[in-house]
Amino acid sequence: MEIKIEKMNMQDLSKINIDDFDDFWNTNILENDLKLDTSYYIVAKGENEILGFAGLNFVLDEANVSNIAVRKDMRNQKIGSNLLCELINKAKEKSSLITLEVNTKNTVAIHLYEKYGFKIIRYKKKIL
Ligand SMILES: CC(C)(COP(=O)(O)OP(=O)(O)OC[C@H]1O[C@@H](n2cnc3c(N)ncnc32)[C@H](O)[C@@H]1OP(=O)(O)O)[C@@H](O)C(=O)NCCC(=O)NCCS
């Protein structure tokens, strides 16, 4: 299957079934984010289906990876790597820094981020 990476639009958003990804994403937040001038979202598309998505938020000189997710049945096929590369390239156009937050238990995501040069700069402690 040919997989294309494209800028996300509202129609793409309506095709995303959150349960196919992970249940912690909220489509309302995603929809609001997509409308902002300060955000940039992309999708990985198969025939006519959304296999993955990822986004950046720009604040001053920094680009923050707001989310990256690949459909559960499509993981471990480099879709996440391709989405992240695309975000890094986009971030380089406007920012000097790219940041993200990840749960320390999410070893797959941490492996992916480290592969592309991300470094741990601080830990946050959850207290509630
Ligand atoms: C994190 C995520 C986006 C990675 O997407 P993906 O398409 O599976 O990633 P890739 O296929 O590009 O693989 C990236 C690396 O992780 C490794 N990897 C992927 N799945 C793995 C697994 N289940 N166990 C161990 N390693 C795994 C791959 O081997 C690859 O490393 P390599 O290039 O050194 O071989 C995906 O797992 C996901 O959607 N997770 C749920 C959402 C999430 O946690 N997002 C991050 C929030 S901060």
XYZ file of N, CA, C and O and ligand atoms in Angstrom:
560
model
N 0.838 -1.189 0.000
C 0.000 0.000 0.000
C 0.882 1.251 0.000
O 1.835 1.333 0.763
N 0.528 2.198 -0.872
C 1.283 3.455 -0.877
C 0.787 4.343 0.271
O -0.420 4.499 0.470
N 1.735 4.889 1.045
C 1.351 5.751 2.162
C 1.852 7.162 1.887
O 3.036 7.370 1.617
N 0.901 8.111 1.922
C 1.272 9.513 1.645
C 1.175 10.330 2.922
O 0.263 10.106 3.727
N 2.093 11.284 3.073
C 1.987 12.190 4.216
C 1.517 13.538 3.705
O 2.113 14.092 2.773
N 0.408 14.013 4.258
C -0.189 15.273 3.784
C -0.584 16.149 4.958
O -0.755 15.647 6.069
N -0.777 17.435 4.677
C -1.279 18.345 5.703
C -2.716 17.915 6.055
O -3.492 17.570 5.155
N -3.051 17.937 7.325
C -4.380 17.496 7.740
C -5.428 18.581 7.474
O -5.165 19.761 7.681
N -6.605 18.165 7.000
C -7.721 19.112 6.899
C -8.903 18.570 7.698
O -8.851 17.472 8.242
N -9.968 19.361 7.764
C -11.122 18.985 8.599
C -11.750 17.657 8.141
O -12.237 16.889 8.946
N -11.714 17.425 6.823
C -12.289 16.179 6.306
C -11.488 14.968 6.819
O -12.053 13.935 7.168
N -10.160 15.142 6.867
C -9.309 14.061 7.399
C -9.684 13.784 8.846
O -9.774 12.635 9.275
N -9.894 14.875 9.579
C -10.195 14.740 11.003
C -11.452 13.896 11.213
O -11.503 13.053 12.106
N -12.445 14.111 10.343
C -13.696 13.363 10.502
C -13.498 11.870 10.217
O -14.313 11.037 10.608
N -12.406 11.541 9.534
C -12.157 10.116 9.220
C -11.367 9.414 10.319
O -11.115 8.225 10.236
N -10.906 10.199 11.309
C -10.107 9.589 12.372
C -11.026 8.974 13.421
O -11.816 9.675 14.043
N -10.931 7.663 13.564
C -11.664 6.998 14.635
C -10.685 6.822 15.799
O -9.775 6.007 15.734
N -10.885 7.632 16.826
C -9.925 7.696 17.926
C -9.663 6.315 18.545
O -8.540 6.008 18.941
N -10.686 5.471 18.559
C -10.507 4.131 19.161
C -9.480 3.292 18.399
O -8.905 2.355 18.945
N -9.250 3.621 17.134
C -8.266 2.864 16.347
C -6.835 3.263 16.710
O -5.874 2.649 16.263
N -6.710 4.355 17.458
C -5.369 4.855 17.796
C -5.085 4.532 19.259
O -4.564 3.496 19.575
N -5.497 5.413 20.147
C -5.433 5.137 21.580
C -6.473 6.013 22.213
O -6.765 7.083 21.705
N -7.004 5.588 23.334
C -8.193 6.274 23.828
C -7.917 7.606 24.528
O -8.829 8.262 24.974
N -6.657 8.030 24.600
C -6.420 9.274 25.315
C -6.500 10.520 24.435
O -6.412 11.624 24.913
N -6.665 10.336 23.123
C -6.819 11.507 22.257
C -8.256 11.970 22.285
O -9.176 11.177 22.324
N -8.416 13.260 22.215
C -9.744 13.837 22.243
C -9.936 14.615 20.945
O -9.183 15.538 20.647
N -10.959 14.235 20.165
C -11.144 14.872 18.843
C -11.491 16.352 18.965
O -11.156 17.127 18.075
N -12.156 16.742 20.066
C -12.488 18.166 20.216
C -11.222 19.010 20.341
O -11.106 20.070 19.731
N -10.281 18.524 21.144
C -9.015 19.246 21.314
C -8.299 19.315 19.964
O -7.795 20.350 19.542
N -8.307 18.183 19.276
C -7.642 18.103 17.965
C -8.276 19.093 16.984
O -7.580 19.813 16.258
N -9.606 19.146 16.986
C -10.324 20.042 16.078
C -9.989 21.508 16.384
O -9.708 22.291 15.475
N -10.000 21.855 17.661
C -9.667 23.237 18.045
C -8.236 23.576 17.653
O -7.955 24.658 17.135
N -7.344 22.645 17.897
C -5.933 22.834 17.593
C -5.722 23.056 16.088
O -4.941 23.902 15.671
N -6.432 22.265 15.307
C -6.289 22.302 13.842
C -6.646 23.675 13.277
O -6.114 24.097 12.248
N -7.536 24.382 13.966
C -7.987 25.696 13.474
C -6.988 26.803 13.775
O -7.098 27.898 13.236
N -6.048 26.538 14.655
C -5.116 27.585 15.059
C -4.057 27.863 13.993
O -3.547 26.938 13.363
N -3.711 29.151 13.847
C -2.633 29.519 12.912
C -1.287 29.026 13.423
O -0.333 28.906 12.662
N -1.232 28.793 14.715
C 0.040 28.418 15.341
C 0.234 26.902 15.386
O 1.130 26.414 16.068
N -0.636 26.156 14.704
C -0.428 24.705 14.719
C -0.243 24.173 13.293
O -0.617 24.828 12.309
N 0.319 22.996 13.220
C 0.556 22.356 11.923
C 0.333 20.849 12.113
O 1.014 20.214 12.905
N -0.664 20.326 11.444
C -0.990 18.898 11.589
C -0.835 18.151 10.275
O -1.145 18.692 9.202
N -0.372 16.923 10.380
C -0.210 16.107 9.173
C -0.865 14.742 9.400
O -1.069 14.326 10.552
N -1.191 14.083 8.283
C -1.737 12.725 8.358
C -0.927 11.804 7.459
O -0.373 12.244 6.444
N -0.894 10.541 7.847
C -0.361 9.504 6.954
C -1.591 8.800 6.398
O -2.428 8.308 7.163
N -1.714 8.812 5.056
C -2.922 8.268 4.428
C -2.615 7.026 3.619
O -1.619 6.986 2.889
N -3.500 6.046 3.747
C -3.443 4.879 2.863
C -4.369 5.200 1.697
O -4.429 6.335 1.249
N -5.134 4.228 1.216
C -6.063 4.455 0.093
C -6.916 5.699 0.365
O -6.744 6.727 -0.234
N -7.818 5.540 1.319
C -8.627 6.706 1.696
C -8.808 6.735 3.208
O -9.787 7.245 3.719
N -7.860 6.127 3.884
C -7.999 6.007 5.338
C -6.819 6.642 6.041
O -5.724 6.715 5.491
N -7.060 7.092 7.241
C -6.015 7.754 8.014
C -5.287 6.697 8.857
O -5.884 6.037 9.707
N -4.000 6.558 8.602
C -3.208 5.542 9.294
C -2.424 6.133 10.461
O -1.962 5.409 11.345
N -2.259 7.451 10.424
C -1.519 8.093 11.504
C -1.654 9.599 11.398
O -2.056 10.112 10.347
N -1.381 10.269 12.480
C -1.403 11.733 12.445
C -0.436 12.278 13.474
O -0.025 11.572 14.401
N -0.075 13.535 13.276
C 0.885 14.152 14.187
C 0.773 15.658 14.052
O 0.315 16.167 13.027
N 1.167 16.359 15.099
C 1.025 17.814 15.034
C 2.087 18.569 15.801
O 2.761 18.029 16.693
N 2.213 19.834 15.396
C 3.137 20.756 16.062
C 2.358 21.977 16.514
O 1.427 22.401 15.829
N 2.781 22.563 17.623
C 2.306 23.890 18.020
C 3.520 24.797 18.079
O 4.539 24.424 18.668
N 3.392 25.958 17.467
C 4.514 26.906 17.470
C 4.297 27.969 18.538
O 3.228 28.587 18.585
N 5.278 28.135 19.393
C 5.238 29.196 20.410
C 6.585 29.904 20.367
O 7.622 29.283 20.637
N 6.540 31.201 20.001
C 7.771 31.976 19.834
C 8.741 31.206 18.939
O 8.389 30.834 17.835
N 9.935 30.910 19.462
C 10.947 30.266 18.634
C 10.943 28.745 18.774
O 11.858 28.062 18.340
N 9.884 28.239 19.410
C 9.876 26.804 19.724
C 8.713 26.094 19.018
O 7.620 26.632 18.927
N 8.990 24.886 18.537
C 7.927 24.049 17.990
C 7.739 22.888 18.959
O 8.716 22.236 19.340
N 6.494 22.674 19.379
C 6.223 21.595 20.327
C 5.406 20.504 19.638
O 4.388 20.791 19.019
N 5.861 19.268 19.745
C 5.105 18.155 19.159
C 3.905 17.896 20.070
O 4.060 17.475 21.214
N 2.713 18.231 19.573
C 1.524 18.102 20.424
C 1.031 16.669 20.473
O 0.521 16.227 21.498
N 1.151 15.963 19.380
C 0.841 14.538 19.415
C 1.338 13.823 18.167
O 1.603 14.449 17.147
N 1.475 12.531 18.317
C 1.851 11.678 17.182
C 1.247 10.311 17.489
O 1.421 9.787 18.582
N 0.494 9.790 16.543
C -0.161 8.502 16.793
C -0.318 7.735 15.484
O -0.621 8.319 14.442
N -0.111 6.454 15.587
C -0.262 5.561 14.430
C -1.351 4.543 14.776
O -1.441 4.093 15.924
N -2.181 4.239 13.803
C -3.272 3.288 14.031
C -2.714 1.994 14.603
O -1.669 1.516 14.134
N -3.408 1.437 15.598
C -2.857 0.288 16.332
C -2.404 -0.849 15.415
O -1.372 -1.461 15.635
N -3.193 -1.124 14.364
C -2.859 -2.254 13.493
C -1.796 -1.917 12.449
O -1.457 -2.757 11.618
N -1.299 -0.679 12.475
C -0.317 -0.267 11.463
C 1.029 0.114 12.081
O 1.892 0.654 11.397
N 1.186 -0.179 13.361
C 2.428 0.237 14.030
C 3.615 -0.620 13.610
O 3.443 -1.701 13.068
N 4.804 -0.104 13.925
C 6.060 -0.796 13.650
C 6.313 -0.980 12.152
O 6.888 -1.974 11.727
N 5.821 -0.036 11.349
C 6.062 -0.074 9.892
C 6.635 1.252 9.418
O 6.464 1.640 8.272
N 7.248 1.997 10.345
C 7.934 3.258 10.045
C 7.004 4.442 9.769
O 7.472 5.495 9.321
N 5.715 4.278 9.981
C 4.811 5.413 9.762
C 5.104 6.507 10.796
O 5.209 7.692 10.460
N 5.301 6.096 12.051
C 5.634 7.068 13.103
C 6.936 7.788 12.779
O 7.036 9.017 12.929
N 7.931 7.056 12.306
C 9.220 7.675 11.946
C 9.022 8.709 10.836
O 9.568 9.809 10.891
N 8.233 8.353 9.823
C 8.009 9.288 8.710
C 7.264 10.534 9.167
O 7.591 11.649 8.736
N 6.274 10.343 10.031
C 5.532 11.507 10.534
C 6.465 12.416 11.335
O 6.461 13.640 11.167
N 7.294 11.811 12.189
C 8.191 12.620 13.019
C 9.211 13.377 12.157
O 9.466 14.563 12.392
N 9.752 12.710 11.141
C 10.718 13.385 10.236
C 10.072 14.596 9.588
O 10.685 15.654 9.467
N 8.834 14.414 9.143
C 8.111 15.513 8.493
C 7.915 16.677 9.470
O 8.094 17.843 9.100
N 7.568 16.360 10.718
C 7.398 17.426 11.719
C 8.724 18.148 11.976
O 8.763 19.377 12.097
N 9.794 17.388 12.065
C 11.106 18.005 12.332
C 11.469 18.954 11.180
O 11.904 20.078 11.395
N 11.237 18.512 9.942
C 11.538 19.369 8.792
C 10.712 20.646 8.816
O 11.207 21.732 8.551
N 9.425 20.505 9.160
C 8.545 21.680 9.230
C 9.011 22.610 10.349
O 9.061 23.833 10.168
N 9.352 22.033 11.485
C 9.788 22.843 12.631
C 11.018 23.665 12.261
O 11.134 24.830 12.644
N 11.914 23.065 11.486
C 13.162 23.757 11.109
C 12.902 25.019 10.294
O 13.729 25.917 10.259
N 11.748 25.067 9.610
C 11.439 26.250 8.784
C 11.243 27.490 9.635
O 11.480 28.597 9.200
N 10.724 27.313 10.872
C 10.368 28.497 11.662
C 10.978 28.538 13.052
O 10.852 29.539 13.738
N 11.532 27.439 13.517
C 11.921 27.372 14.927
C 13.362 26.926 15.079
O 13.910 26.247 14.218
N 13.923 27.287 16.230
C 15.289 26.826 16.478
C 15.293 25.665 17.461
O 16.330 25.058 17.708
N 14.113 25.369 18.012
C 14.022 24.328 19.037
C 12.768 23.493 18.801
O 11.722 24.052 18.461
N 12.880 22.191 18.979
C 11.676 21.349 18.919
C 11.606 20.542 20.222
O 12.605 19.965 20.647
N 10.441 20.576 20.851
C 10.291 19.921 22.156
C 9.078 19.001 22.150
O 8.213 19.097 21.271
N 9.009 18.147 23.149
C 7.824 17.310 23.344
C 7.834 16.759 24.753
O 8.855 16.810 25.442
N 6.691 16.247 25.151
C 6.599 15.563 26.442
C 6.170 14.138 26.193
O 5.332 13.880 25.329
N 6.742 13.227 26.941
C 6.362 11.815 26.792
C 6.405 11.153 28.164
O 7.269 11.477 28.988
N 5.476 10.239 28.371
C 5.447 9.492 29.625
C 6.676 8.573 29.691
O 7.003 7.919 28.696
N 7.337 8.528 30.828
C 8.560 7.714 30.936
C 8.292 6.223 30.695
O 9.207 5.465 30.389
N 7.004 5.826 30.812
C 6.672 4.395 30.568
C 6.511 4.093 29.076
O 6.424 2.926 28.681
N 6.434 5.130 28.256
C 6.184 4.929 26.830
C 7.507 4.671 26.094
O 8.041 5.511 25.370
N 8.014 3.466 26.294
C 9.361 3.150 25.793
C 9.444 3.168 24.253
O 10.484 3.514 23.705
N 8.345 2.789 23.595
C 8.377 2.784 22.124
C 8.534 4.214 21.602
O 9.392 4.493 20.752
N 7.729 5.128 22.171
C 7.818 6.527 21.728
C 9.188 7.109 22.083
O 9.798 7.809 21.269
N 9.689 6.795 23.274
C 10.996 7.334 23.676
C 12.088 6.833 22.719
O 12.949 7.599 22.282
N 12.008 5.569 22.354
C 12.980 5.014 21.399
C 12.921 5.793 20.075
O 13.948 6.164 19.508
N 11.696 6.038 19.622
C 11.508 6.783 18.367
C 12.112 8.182 18.484
O 12.877 8.623 17.613
N 11.814 8.878 19.568
C 12.310 10.248 19.726
C 13.840 10.279 19.837
O 14.490 11.146 19.253
N 14.386 9.346 20.582
C 15.859 9.336 20.740
C 16.542 9.044 19.411
O 17.604 9.573 19.106
N 15.894 8.190 18.612
C 16.459 7.867 17.292
C 16.619 9.133 16.444
O 17.526 9.241 15.639
N 15.705 10.073 16.646
C 15.780 11.325 15.878
C 16.430 12.458 16.665
O 16.261 13.628 16.336
N 17.189 12.111 17.694
C 18.059 13.088 18.347
C 17.491 13.838 19.533
O 18.148 14.723 20.071
N 16.262 13.497 19.933
C 15.715 14.182 21.113
C 16.474 13.739 22.359
O 16.862 12.575 22.481
N 16.675 14.691 23.278
C 17.377 14.405 24.531
C 16.470 14.752 25.703
O 15.690 15.714 25.622
N 16.608 13.992 26.786
C 15.813 14.298 27.982
C 16.413 15.537 28.638
O 17.612 15.571 28.934
N 15.581 16.560 28.852
C 16.109 17.757 29.516
C 15.542 17.922 30.921
O 16.112 18.592 31.744
N 14.387 17.317 31.186
C 13.894 17.353 32.560
C 12.794 16.313 32.759
O 12.164 15.871 31.799
N 12.596 15.971 34.017
C 11.503 15.077 34.382
C 10.449 15.888 35.104
O 10.775 16.819 35.853
N 9.186 15.545 34.883
C 8.110 16.180 35.639
C 7.496 15.121 36.537
O 7.278 13.985 36.080
N 7.224 15.463 37.744
C 6.635 14.492 38.667
C 5.127 14.701 38.737
O 4.662 15.822 38.941
N 4.387 13.606 38.532
C 2.937 13.672 38.643
C 2.579 13.567 40.121
O 3.032 12.627 40.799
N 1.784 14.495 40.628
C 1.486 14.420 42.067
C -0.002 14.145 42.348
O -0.397 14.012 43.488
N -0.812 14.067 41.303
C -2.225 13.716 41.518
C -2.597 12.497 40.692
O -2.089 12.316 39.600
C 4.872 5.896 19.200
C 4.263 5.531 17.836
C 3.736 6.816 17.177
C 5.355 4.901 16.951
O 4.794 4.697 15.651
P 5.280 3.496 14.717
O 4.764 3.749 13.347
O 4.960 2.196 15.332
O 6.855 3.734 14.760
P 7.953 3.151 13.760
O 7.438 1.958 13.029
O 8.470 4.290 12.962
O 9.041 2.625 14.786
C 9.838 3.502 15.515
C 10.814 2.682 16.327
O 10.138 2.044 17.419
C 10.338 0.641 17.365
N 9.074 -0.001 17.750
C 7.880 0.173 17.178
N 6.952 -0.567 17.811
C 7.605 -1.233 18.780
C 7.209 -2.147 19.782
N 5.919 -2.511 19.916
N 8.145 -2.612 20.645
C 9.430 -2.215 20.539
N 9.884 -1.338 19.598
C 8.979 -0.870 18.733
C 10.677 0.323 15.938
O 11.456 -0.864 15.872
C 11.451 1.550 15.539
O 12.786 1.502 15.954
P 13.975 1.207 14.906
O 13.815 2.192 13.795
O 15.205 1.404 15.728
O 13.753 -0.189 14.437
C 3.107 4.494 17.993
O 3.581 3.414 18.762
C 1.854 5.039 18.633
O 0.975 5.557 17.952
N 1.759 4.929 19.961
C 0.559 5.426 20.690
C 0.537 6.922 20.761
C 1.759 7.439 21.490
O 2.176 6.881 22.497
N 2.302 8.538 20.956
C 3.429 9.220 21.562
C 2.930 10.176 22.595
S 4.229 11.136 23.291
